[in-house]
Amino acid sequence: MAKVLGGVFTSHVPAIGGAIQRGAENEPYWKPFFDAWPPVRQWLDVQAPDVVVMFYNDHGLNFFLDKMPTFAVGAADVYTNDDEGWGLHPFPIPAGHAALSWAIIEKLVEEEFDITTCQQMLVDHAASIPLALAWPGREAPVRIVPITINTVQHPLPSARRCLALGRAVGKALAEWQGDERIIVMGTGGLSHQLDGERAGFMNPEYDKFCMDNLGPDPDALTQHSIHEMVELSGTQGVEILNWIAARGAMGASVSEVSRTYHIPISNTAAAVMVYETAEATASGAARTEKTPALA
Amino acid sequence: MASAAKPIAGTHIFDGAAAQKGYALNAMCFSFNHARNRDEFARDEDAYCDRFGLTEEQRAAVKARSVLQMIAAGGNVYYLAKLAGILGLNVQDLGAQQTGMSVEAFRQMLFDNAKTPQALEAING
């Protein structure tokens, strides 16, 4: 049986990709953010996931306003990153897991989510940068299932709906008969606003509320309407929806492994968090005992 | 704006009305995912705007390099960022322009966001 071991949650600011490609990780500006990652990588080494179910939002690489799905699920064995127009070189993207994608799609539609399925899908920096952060300098040794949430064109799906979507994905993962070791990723945020006279807005108080509650009580994050979330976290801060959905896929109970919050990365209050499930705690301990070098 | 919710100061919700109004401008910006299109825009900006049927308001906003005018004309910042890339502007440049600050002052404001009691509490867990 498949097991969801945990989740990695991170900001996906394009400038992070630039810093990686320039090798700027140790510069004073970048170090506090990149220092979040060694413990995450150590956790990943111990858990050795085979699959990442990636919740993110497309920023105008794969989707345009001609066809804008509220929720889209990749259903391919091959995905690529591409030129997004502002200078980042494409990152390598690992293979997809189409069979698992279809199992997730079946479950989502059964649970009455009217999703879009994509057998061809470019994945943008919101997926490629988190993978490059988690597995630096190489193609991530996992297969992926990309799931996108519209955070671009209002009306956006509510936080409640995104959490329910994630929980339905979690059901599909629990029922999956393969023995893959699965993690989720939720990317974007935290508070930031790129556009308008309020550009540069951040809200550490709301970000802390999200980080404190996402693990133990994700439903707390659904108390705000989308409009309230824009007010609290900024026009792009609503990317927290990706975190909420990813958290939903992890099951009822999780424990916090690591947390980093840093201001600013570009115009963004950046955060990196790891939660693990009871399965990971047990299996990680077992694996660590067997391979003490990873401890 | 279609939304009945109370406006948020300095914040423009990219809703259906904006998406419809801004379609041509955003379509042009979406095309900038391809280097050859960026080159073509740089070579002959007017002809490129013609090709995408930009409205007068959108053309004027692009000509003025004014982000707020582009947003008023229905532009969405995720797409506008691709145009900004051609113009050599990053998101701090865009922020400075929209807030009427110098780039240096805008950058400092971003750093200062880390210094509030709420920020320190969030940073220190």
Tab-separated table of C-alpha atoms in Angstrom:
chain	number	residue	atom	x	y	z
A	1	MET	CA	0.000	0.000	0.000
A	2	ALA	CA	1.120	3.493	-0.745
A	3	LYS	CA	1.956	5.707	2.157
A	4	VAL	CA	2.004	9.490	2.321
A	5	LEU	CA	5.112	10.202	4.339
A	6	GLY	CA	4.858	13.942	4.607
A	7	GLY	CA	4.920	17.237	2.849
A	8	VAL	CA	7.387	19.942	1.912
A	9	PHE	CA	5.975	23.454	1.701
A	10	THR	CA	7.931	26.329	0.211
A	11	SER	CA	7.811	29.706	-1.433
A	12	HIS	CA	8.577	29.539	-5.144
A	13	VAL	CA	9.756	33.086	-5.928
A	14	PRO	CA	11.423	33.113	-9.389
A	15	ALA	CA	14.427	34.978	-7.977
A	16	ILE	CA	15.227	31.837	-5.944
A	17	GLY	CA	15.731	30.030	-9.236
A	18	GLY	CA	18.008	32.846	-10.349
A	19	ALA	CA	20.031	32.550	-7.152
A	20	ILE	CA	20.401	28.789	-7.710
A	21	GLN	CA	21.508	29.300	-11.304
A	22	ARG	CA	24.021	31.994	-10.302
A	23	GLY	CA	25.287	29.948	-7.370
A	24	ALA	CA	24.355	32.775	-4.981
A	25	GLU	CA	23.089	30.540	-2.154
A	26	ASN	CA	25.738	31.721	0.301
A	27	GLU	CA	25.416	35.434	-0.361
A	28	PRO	CA	24.141	37.302	2.720
A	29	TYR	CA	20.844	38.110	1.032
A	30	TRP	CA	20.133	34.475	0.181
A	31	LYS	CA	21.756	32.471	2.951
A	32	PRO	CA	18.900	32.741	5.493
A	33	PHE	CA	16.515	31.233	2.959
A	34	PHE	CA	18.833	28.521	1.660
A	35	ASP	CA	19.785	27.596	5.233
A	36	ALA	CA	16.249	26.246	5.538
A	37	TRP	CA	17.073	23.423	3.160
A	38	PRO	CA	19.764	21.143	4.653
A	39	PRO	CA	17.312	19.796	7.282
A	40	VAL	CA	14.678	19.359	4.577
A	41	ARG	CA	17.128	17.432	2.408
A	42	GLN	CA	18.158	15.312	5.342
A	43	TRP	CA	14.503	14.457	5.959
A	44	LEU	CA	14.097	13.625	2.266
A	45	ASP	CA	17.209	11.410	2.380
A	46	VAL	CA	15.722	9.484	5.262
A	47	GLN	CA	12.245	9.225	3.776
A	48	ALA	CA	13.499	8.516	0.225
A	49	PRO	CA	10.237	9.339	-1.531
A	50	ASP	CA	9.522	7.893	-4.982
A	51	VAL	CA	6.675	10.238	-5.856
A	52	VAL	CA	5.874	13.908	-5.322
A	53	VAL	CA	2.299	15.079	-5.697
A	54	MET	CA	2.909	18.753	-6.400
A	55	PHE	CA	0.254	21.396	-5.683
A	56	TYR	CA	1.107	24.745	-7.257
A	57	ASN	CA	-0.242	27.485	-9.483
A	58	ASP	CA	0.754	28.159	-13.057
A	59	HIS	CA	1.915	31.717	-13.787
A	60	GLY	CA	1.266	31.841	-17.505
A	61	LEU	CA	3.526	29.128	-18.859
A	62	ASN	CA	1.052	26.319	-19.498
A	63	PHE	CA	-2.251	28.118	-19.009
A	64	PHE	CA	-3.435	31.402	-20.424
A	65	LEU	CA	-6.725	33.226	-20.013
A	66	ASP	CA	-8.125	31.517	-23.112
A	67	LYS	CA	-8.659	28.381	-21.022
A	68	MET	CA	-8.196	28.731	-17.291
A	69	PRO	CA	-8.986	25.635	-15.254
A	70	THR	CA	-9.792	26.066	-11.582
A	71	PHE	CA	-8.110	22.726	-10.847
A	72	ALA	CA	-5.965	20.800	-13.343
A	73	VAL	CA	-4.249	17.459	-12.890
A	74	GLY	CA	-1.309	16.403	-15.030
A	75	ALA	CA	-1.738	12.936	-16.512
A	76	ALA	CA	1.533	12.404	-18.321
A	77	ASP	CA	4.738	10.440	-17.998
A	78	VAL	CA	6.790	13.374	-19.282
A	79	TYR	CA	6.695	17.030	-18.226
A	80	THR	CA	8.981	19.887	-19.124
A	81	ASN	CA	9.798	23.333	-17.811
A	82	ASP	CA	10.302	26.106	-20.366
A	83	ASP	CA	11.237	29.732	-20.955
A	84	GLU	CA	8.847	31.896	-18.930
A	85	GLY	CA	9.976	35.140	-20.494
A	86	TRP	CA	12.092	36.726	-17.803
A	87	GLY	CA	15.394	34.960	-18.092
A	88	LEU	CA	15.382	31.851	-15.909
A	89	HIS	CA	16.890	28.835	-17.652
A	90	PRO	CA	14.544	25.845	-17.659
A	91	PHE	CA	15.191	23.343	-14.869
A	92	PRO	CA	15.126	19.582	-15.397
A	93	ILE	CA	11.760	18.075	-14.505
A	94	PRO	CA	11.520	14.439	-13.437
A	95	ALA	CA	9.213	11.939	-15.109
A	96	GLY	CA	5.525	11.863	-14.390
A	97	HIS	CA	3.524	9.024	-12.898
A	98	ALA	CA	0.558	8.838	-15.245
A	99	ALA	CA	-0.983	5.747	-13.662
A	100	LEU	CA	-1.133	7.438	-10.267
A	101	SER	CA	-2.401	10.620	-11.935
A	102	TRP	CA	-5.330	8.710	-13.361
A	103	ALA	CA	-6.092	7.099	-10.011
A	104	ILE	CA	-6.189	10.580	-8.497
A	105	ILE	CA	-8.348	11.849	-11.358
A	106	GLU	CA	-10.795	8.947	-10.923
A	107	LYS	CA	-11.103	9.673	-7.222
A	108	LEU	CA	-11.466	13.426	-7.672
A	109	VAL	CA	-14.282	13.059	-10.181
A	110	GLU	CA	-15.936	10.408	-8.018
A	111	GLU	CA	-15.782	12.954	-5.203
A	112	GLU	CA	-17.467	15.488	-7.521
A	113	PHE	CA	-14.487	17.698	-8.349
A	114	ASP	CA	-14.919	18.795	-11.963
A	115	ILE	CA	-11.257	18.944	-12.859
A	116	THR	CA	-9.292	19.413	-16.074
A	117	THR	CA	-6.917	16.647	-17.107
A	118	CYS	CA	-3.704	17.408	-18.980
A	119	GLN	CA	-1.742	14.847	-20.966
A	120	GLN	CA	0.521	17.652	-22.092
A	121	MET	CA	1.555	20.173	-19.507
A	122	LEU	CA	4.458	22.542	-19.119
A	123	VAL	CA	5.290	22.904	-15.436
A	124	ASP	CA	6.530	26.316	-14.403
A	125	HIS	CA	8.893	27.694	-11.774
A	126	ALA	CA	6.361	27.036	-9.039
A	127	ALA	CA	7.115	23.328	-9.469
A	128	SER	CA	10.664	23.415	-10.818
A	129	ILE	CA	12.189	25.635	-8.122
A	130	PRO	CA	10.894	23.577	-5.183
A	131	LEU	CA	12.266	20.413	-6.821
A	132	ALA	CA	15.617	22.136	-7.441
A	133	LEU	CA	15.707	23.269	-3.814
A	134	ALA	CA	14.888	19.812	-2.501
A	135	TRP	CA	17.300	17.964	-4.793
A	136	PRO	CA	19.924	20.531	-5.833
A	137	GLY	CA	22.084	20.119	-8.898
A	138	ARG	CA	20.281	17.161	-10.376
A	139	GLU	CA	16.965	15.967	-11.675
A	140	ALA	CA	14.836	15.061	-8.659
A	141	PRO	CA	14.925	11.249	-8.125
A	142	VAL	CA	11.133	11.016	-8.030
A	143	ARG	CA	8.161	10.855	-10.332
A	144	ILE	CA	5.648	13.673	-10.098
A	145	VAL	CA	1.935	14.301	-10.306
A	146	PRO	CA	1.381	18.029	-10.874
A	147	ILE	CA	-1.886	19.542	-9.679
A	148	THR	CA	-2.540	23.207	-10.389
A	149	ILE	CA	-4.929	25.582	-8.666
A	150	ASN	CA	-6.042	28.816	-10.304
A	151	THR	CA	-4.701	31.679	-8.212
A	152	VAL	CA	-4.527	34.061	-11.180
A	153	GLN	CA	-8.020	34.915	-12.387
A	154	HIS	CA	-10.812	35.512	-9.884
A	155	PRO	CA	-13.091	33.909	-8.892
A	156	LEU	CA	-10.573	31.599	-7.208
A	157	PRO	CA	-11.631	28.391	-5.484
A	158	SER	CA	-12.203	28.904	-1.761
A	159	ALA	CA	-9.728	27.713	0.833
A	160	ARG	CA	-12.391	25.242	1.994
A	161	ARG	CA	-12.680	23.846	-1.528
A	162	CYS	CA	-8.899	23.556	-1.887
A	163	LEU	CA	-8.643	21.712	1.414
A	164	ALA	CA	-11.418	19.351	0.301
A	165	LEU	CA	-9.616	18.792	-3.014
A	166	GLY	CA	-6.472	17.890	-1.140
A	167	ARG	CA	-8.373	15.512	1.129
A	168	ALA	CA	-9.844	13.775	-1.913
A	169	VAL	CA	-6.337	13.416	-3.361
A	170	GLY	CA	-5.323	11.966	-0.001
A	171	LYS	CA	-8.068	9.332	-0.319
A	172	ALA	CA	-6.781	8.379	-3.749
A	173	LEU	CA	-3.248	8.033	-2.375
A	174	ALA	CA	-4.441	5.919	0.553
A	175	GLU	CA	-6.265	3.589	-1.834
A	176	TRP	CA	-3.419	3.356	-4.351
A	177	GLN	CA	-2.172	-0.220	-4.402
A	178	GLY	CA	1.423	0.532	-5.366
A	179	ASP	CA	4.193	0.486	-2.802
A	180	GLU	CA	5.567	3.913	-3.723
A	181	ARG	CA	6.745	6.210	-0.987
A	182	ILE	CA	4.799	9.418	-1.588
A	183	ILE	CA	5.209	12.977	-0.397
A	184	VAL	CA	3.275	16.094	-1.273
A	185	MET	CA	4.580	19.557	-1.973
A	186	GLY	CA	2.631	22.793	-1.667
A	187	THR	CA	4.306	25.848	-3.140
A	188	GLY	CA	3.919	29.617	-3.228
A	189	GLY	CA	3.362	32.423	-0.767
A	190	LEU	CA	3.588	33.425	1.859
A	191	SER	CA	2.272	36.986	2.014
A	192	HIS	CA	3.217	39.152	-0.943
A	193	GLN	CA	1.729	41.578	-3.394
A	194	LEU	CA	3.419	42.461	-6.677
A	195	ASP	CA	0.770	44.723	-8.169
A	196	GLY	CA	-1.010	47.923	-7.301
A	197	GLU	CA	-0.233	50.816	-5.021
A	198	ARG	CA	-0.002	48.341	-2.110
A	199	ALA	CA	2.903	46.500	-3.831
A	200	GLY	CA	5.419	45.280	-1.284
A	201	PHE	CA	2.740	44.422	1.267
A	202	MET	CA	3.522	41.550	3.647
A	203	ASN	CA	1.699	40.313	6.741
A	204	PRO	CA	3.842	38.257	9.142
A	205	GLU	CA	0.979	37.980	11.621
A	206	TYR	CA	-1.247	36.229	9.094
A	207	ASP	CA	1.687	34.143	7.841
A	208	LYS	CA	2.346	32.959	11.379
A	209	PHE	CA	-1.332	32.128	11.795
A	210	CYS	CA	-1.067	29.986	8.637
A	211	MET	CA	2.184	28.284	9.699
A	212	ASP	CA	0.880	27.610	13.219
A	213	ASN	CA	-2.420	26.140	12.062
A	214	LEU	CA	-1.674	24.409	8.780
A	215	GLY	CA	-0.449	21.266	10.535
A	216	PRO	CA	-2.743	20.803	13.534
A	217	ASP	CA	-5.880	22.556	12.277
A	218	PRO	CA	-5.906	23.271	8.536
A	219	ASP	CA	-9.626	23.995	8.697
A	220	ALA	CA	-8.703	27.174	10.586
A	221	LEU	CA	-7.285	28.517	7.324
A	222	THR	CA	-10.652	28.110	5.632
A	223	GLN	CA	-12.396	30.687	7.830
A	224	HIS	CA	-11.400	33.493	5.470
A	225	SER	CA	-13.004	34.199	2.121
A	226	ILE	CA	-10.753	34.689	-0.890
A	227	HIS	CA	-11.344	38.422	-0.639
A	228	GLU	CA	-10.291	38.366	3.009
A	229	MET	CA	-7.225	36.290	2.102
A	230	VAL	CA	-6.223	38.876	-0.514
A	231	GLU	CA	-6.593	41.582	2.101
A	232	LEU	CA	-4.616	39.582	4.684
A	233	SER	CA	-1.869	38.114	2.513
A	234	GLY	CA	-1.733	40.180	-0.683
A	235	THR	CA	-2.848	39.538	-4.226
A	236	GLN	CA	-0.253	36.790	-4.674
A	237	GLY	CA	-0.329	35.682	-1.035
A	238	VAL	CA	-3.415	33.681	-1.981
A	239	GLU	CA	-0.950	31.080	-3.250
A	240	ILE	CA	-1.332	29.696	0.287
A	241	LEU	CA	-4.227	27.826	-1.349
A	242	ASN	CA	-1.611	25.436	-2.763
A	243	TRP	CA	-0.307	24.769	0.746
A	244	ILE	CA	-3.823	24.198	2.047
A	245	ALA	CA	-4.606	21.663	-0.683
A	246	ALA	CA	-1.304	19.842	-0.184
A	247	ARG	CA	-1.904	19.705	3.562
A	248	GLY	CA	-5.318	18.178	2.891
A	249	ALA	CA	-3.692	15.289	1.039
A	250	MET	CA	-1.597	14.332	4.097
A	251	GLY	CA	-4.402	12.976	6.280
A	252	ALA	CA	-5.698	14.062	9.652
A	253	SER	CA	-2.619	14.082	11.816
A	254	VAL	CA	0.836	15.470	11.044
A	255	SER	CA	3.787	16.681	13.030
A	256	GLU	CA	6.042	19.626	12.217
A	257	VAL	CA	9.610	18.689	11.276
A	258	SER	CA	11.046	22.055	10.316
A	259	ARG	CA	10.053	25.655	9.782
A	260	THR	CA	11.866	28.677	8.374
A	261	TYR	CA	10.348	32.103	7.835
A	262	HIS	CA	12.385	34.871	6.264
A	263	ILE	CA	11.720	38.415	5.020
A	264	PRO	CA	12.291	39.401	2.285
A	265	ILE	CA	12.982	37.197	-0.683
A	266	SER	CA	12.341	39.547	-3.563
A	267	ASN	CA	8.945	41.087	-2.639
A	268	THR	CA	7.859	38.050	-0.649
A	269	ALA	CA	7.728	36.817	2.928
A	270	ALA	CA	9.287	33.415	2.308
A	271	ALA	CA	8.674	30.222	4.233
A	272	VAL	CA	9.825	26.619	4.137
A	273	MET	CA	8.132	23.934	6.219
A	274	VAL	CA	8.131	20.171	6.491
A	275	TYR	CA	5.407	18.103	8.103
A	276	GLU	CA	5.463	14.359	8.400
A	277	THR	CA	2.793	11.779	9.000
A	278	ALA	CA	2.802	8.987	11.542
A	279	GLU	CA	3.825	6.630	8.728
A	280	ALA	CA	6.955	8.678	8.128
A	281	THR	CA	7.840	8.879	11.781
A	282	ALA	CA	7.707	5.098	12.031
A	283	SER	CA	9.291	4.311	8.707
A	284	GLY	CA	11.901	7.060	8.984
A	285	ALA	CA	12.990	5.754	12.354
A	286	ALA	CA	13.225	2.256	10.911
A	287	ARG	CA	15.233	3.424	7.925
A	288	THR	CA	17.516	5.567	10.051
A	289	GLU	CA	18.316	2.575	12.234
A	290	LYS	CA	19.235	0.557	9.165
A	291	THR	CA	21.311	3.328	7.598
A	292	PRO	CA	22.811	5.319	10.427
A	293	ALA	CA	24.832	7.446	7.995
A	294	LEU	CA	21.638	9.239	7.098
A	295	ALA	CA	20.750	10.128	10.655
B	1	MET	CA	-15.153	45.580	-10.732
B	2	ALA	CA	-17.726	42.815	-10.429
B	3	SER	CA	-16.954	42.034	-6.814
B	4	ALA	CA	-19.384	43.428	-4.267
B	5	ALA	CA	-16.858	43.048	-1.460
B	6	LYS	CA	-15.392	46.212	-0.063
B	7	PRO	CA	-12.363	47.446	-1.980
B	8	ILE	CA	-8.887	46.803	-0.590
B	9	ALA	CA	-6.775	49.942	-0.758
B	10	GLY	CA	-4.094	49.861	-3.444
B	11	THR	CA	-5.256	46.444	-4.613
B	12	HIS	CA	-6.816	45.494	-7.935
B	13	ILE	CA	-8.616	42.164	-8.082
B	14	PHE	CA	-8.039	40.463	-11.416
B	15	ASP	CA	-11.614	39.311	-11.956
B	16	GLY	CA	-13.676	38.436	-15.006
B	17	ALA	CA	-14.201	42.057	-15.979
B	18	ALA	CA	-10.476	42.767	-15.806
B	19	ALA	CA	-9.616	39.523	-17.608
B	20	GLN	CA	-12.001	40.406	-20.415
B	21	LYS	CA	-10.827	43.993	-20.643
B	22	GLY	CA	-7.176	43.033	-20.531
B	23	TYR	CA	-7.265	40.054	-22.847
B	24	ALA	CA	-5.275	41.539	-25.739
B	25	LEU	CA	-2.576	43.024	-23.504
B	26	ASN	CA	-2.213	39.825	-21.512
B	27	ALA	CA	-2.174	37.748	-24.702
B	28	MET	CA	0.691	39.843	-25.998
B	29	CYS	CA	2.583	39.402	-22.736
B	30	PHE	CA	1.900	35.644	-22.746
B	31	SER	CA	3.535	35.489	-26.189
B	32	PHE	CA	6.768	36.725	-24.601
B	33	ASN	CA	7.401	33.208	-23.300
B	34	HIS	CA	9.117	32.788	-26.687
B	35	ALA	CA	12.422	34.560	-27.290
B	36	ARG	CA	11.620	35.245	-30.942
B	37	ASN	CA	8.500	37.165	-29.871
B	38	ARG	CA	10.475	39.195	-27.341
B	39	ASP	CA	12.928	40.048	-30.107
B	40	GLU	CA	10.134	41.003	-32.435
B	41	PHE	CA	8.572	43.317	-29.835
B	42	ALA	CA	11.941	44.938	-29.230
B	43	ARG	CA	12.409	45.398	-32.961
B	44	ASP	CA	9.058	47.037	-33.687
B	45	GLU	CA	6.913	47.635	-30.654
B	46	ASP	CA	4.044	49.338	-32.485
B	47	ALA	CA	3.720	46.602	-35.071
B	48	TYR	CA	3.772	43.985	-32.336
B	49	CYS	CA	1.022	45.776	-30.389
B	50	ASP	CA	-1.001	45.982	-33.625
B	51	ARG	CA	-0.688	42.278	-34.131
B	52	PHE	CA	-2.358	41.604	-30.790
B	53	GLY	CA	-5.011	44.305	-31.244
B	54	LEU	CA	-4.206	46.263	-28.110
B	55	THR	CA	-6.737	48.959	-27.217
B	56	GLU	CA	-5.671	52.587	-27.272
B	57	GLU	CA	-5.565	52.561	-23.469
B	58	GLN	CA	-3.337	49.478	-23.456
B	59	ARG	CA	-1.023	50.881	-26.114
B	60	ALA	CA	-0.654	54.134	-24.207
B	61	ALA	CA	0.076	52.216	-20.990
B	62	VAL	CA	2.737	50.112	-22.705
B	63	LYS	CA	4.253	53.166	-24.347
B	64	ALA	CA	4.364	54.948	-20.986
B	65	ARG	CA	5.874	51.821	-19.338
B	66	SER	CA	3.312	52.431	-16.603
B	67	VAL	CA	2.412	49.342	-14.623
B	68	LEU	CA	-0.567	50.993	-12.917
B	69	GLN	CA	-1.929	52.090	-16.279
B	70	MET	CA	-1.437	48.579	-17.636
B	71	ILE	CA	-3.333	47.171	-14.638
B	72	ALA	CA	-6.095	49.732	-15.161
B	73	ALA	CA	-6.247	48.503	-18.754
B	74	GLY	CA	-6.773	44.927	-17.551
B	75	GLY	CA	-3.189	43.739	-17.323
B	76	ASN	CA	-2.364	40.946	-14.894
B	77	VAL	CA	0.991	41.113	-13.167
B	78	TYR	CA	1.881	37.475	-13.856
B	79	TYR	CA	1.760	38.246	-17.588
B	80	LEU	CA	3.052	41.806	-17.289
B	81	ALA	CA	6.163	40.390	-15.608
B	82	LYS	CA	7.139	38.919	-18.975
B	83	LEU	CA	6.993	42.378	-20.554
B	84	ALA	CA	8.885	43.789	-17.595
B	85	GLY	CA	11.609	41.225	-18.322
B	86	ILE	CA	12.048	42.657	-21.833
B	87	LEU	CA	12.245	46.141	-20.368
B	88	GLY	CA	14.872	44.986	-17.893
B	89	LEU	CA	12.663	45.644	-14.870
B	90	ASN	CA	12.423	43.299	-11.900
B	91	VAL	CA	9.605	43.179	-9.346
B	92	GLN	CA	11.332	45.718	-7.103
B	93	ASP	CA	11.409	48.131	-10.040
B	94	LEU	CA	7.717	47.449	-10.592
B	95	GLY	CA	6.968	47.929	-6.905
B	96	ALA	CA	8.877	51.190	-6.759
B	97	GLN	CA	7.071	52.510	-9.804
B	98	GLN	CA	3.626	51.585	-8.496
B	99	THR	CA	4.190	52.962	-5.009
B	100	GLY	CA	5.894	56.129	-6.240
B	101	MET	CA	9.029	55.304	-4.270
B	102	SER	CA	12.617	55.154	-5.409
B	103	VAL	CA	13.823	51.606	-6.007
B	104	GLU	CA	16.175	52.009	-3.068
B	105	ALA	CA	13.349	53.147	-0.764
B	106	PHE	CA	11.133	50.309	-1.955
B	107	ARG	CA	13.881	47.758	-1.279
B	108	GLN	CA	14.403	49.233	2.155
B	109	MET	CA	10.682	48.948	2.858
B	110	LEU	CA	10.874	45.232	2.004
B	111	PHE	CA	13.721	44.790	4.474
B	112	ASP	CA	11.885	46.873	7.066
B	113	ASN	CA	8.954	44.444	6.843
B	114	ALA	CA	11.213	42.064	8.791
B	115	LYS	CA	11.623	44.461	11.696
B	116	THR	CA	8.105	44.715	13.102
B	117	PRO	CA	7.249	42.869	16.329
B	118	GLN	CA	4.870	40.640	14.345
B	119	ALA	CA	7.646	39.774	11.886
B	120	LEU	CA	10.116	38.996	14.635
B	121	GLU	CA	7.581	36.731	16.276
B	122	ALA	CA	6.950	34.893	13.009
B	123	ILE	CA	10.666	34.626	12.220
B	124	ASN	CA	11.576	33.327	15.662
B	125	GLY	CA	8.703	30.845	15.687
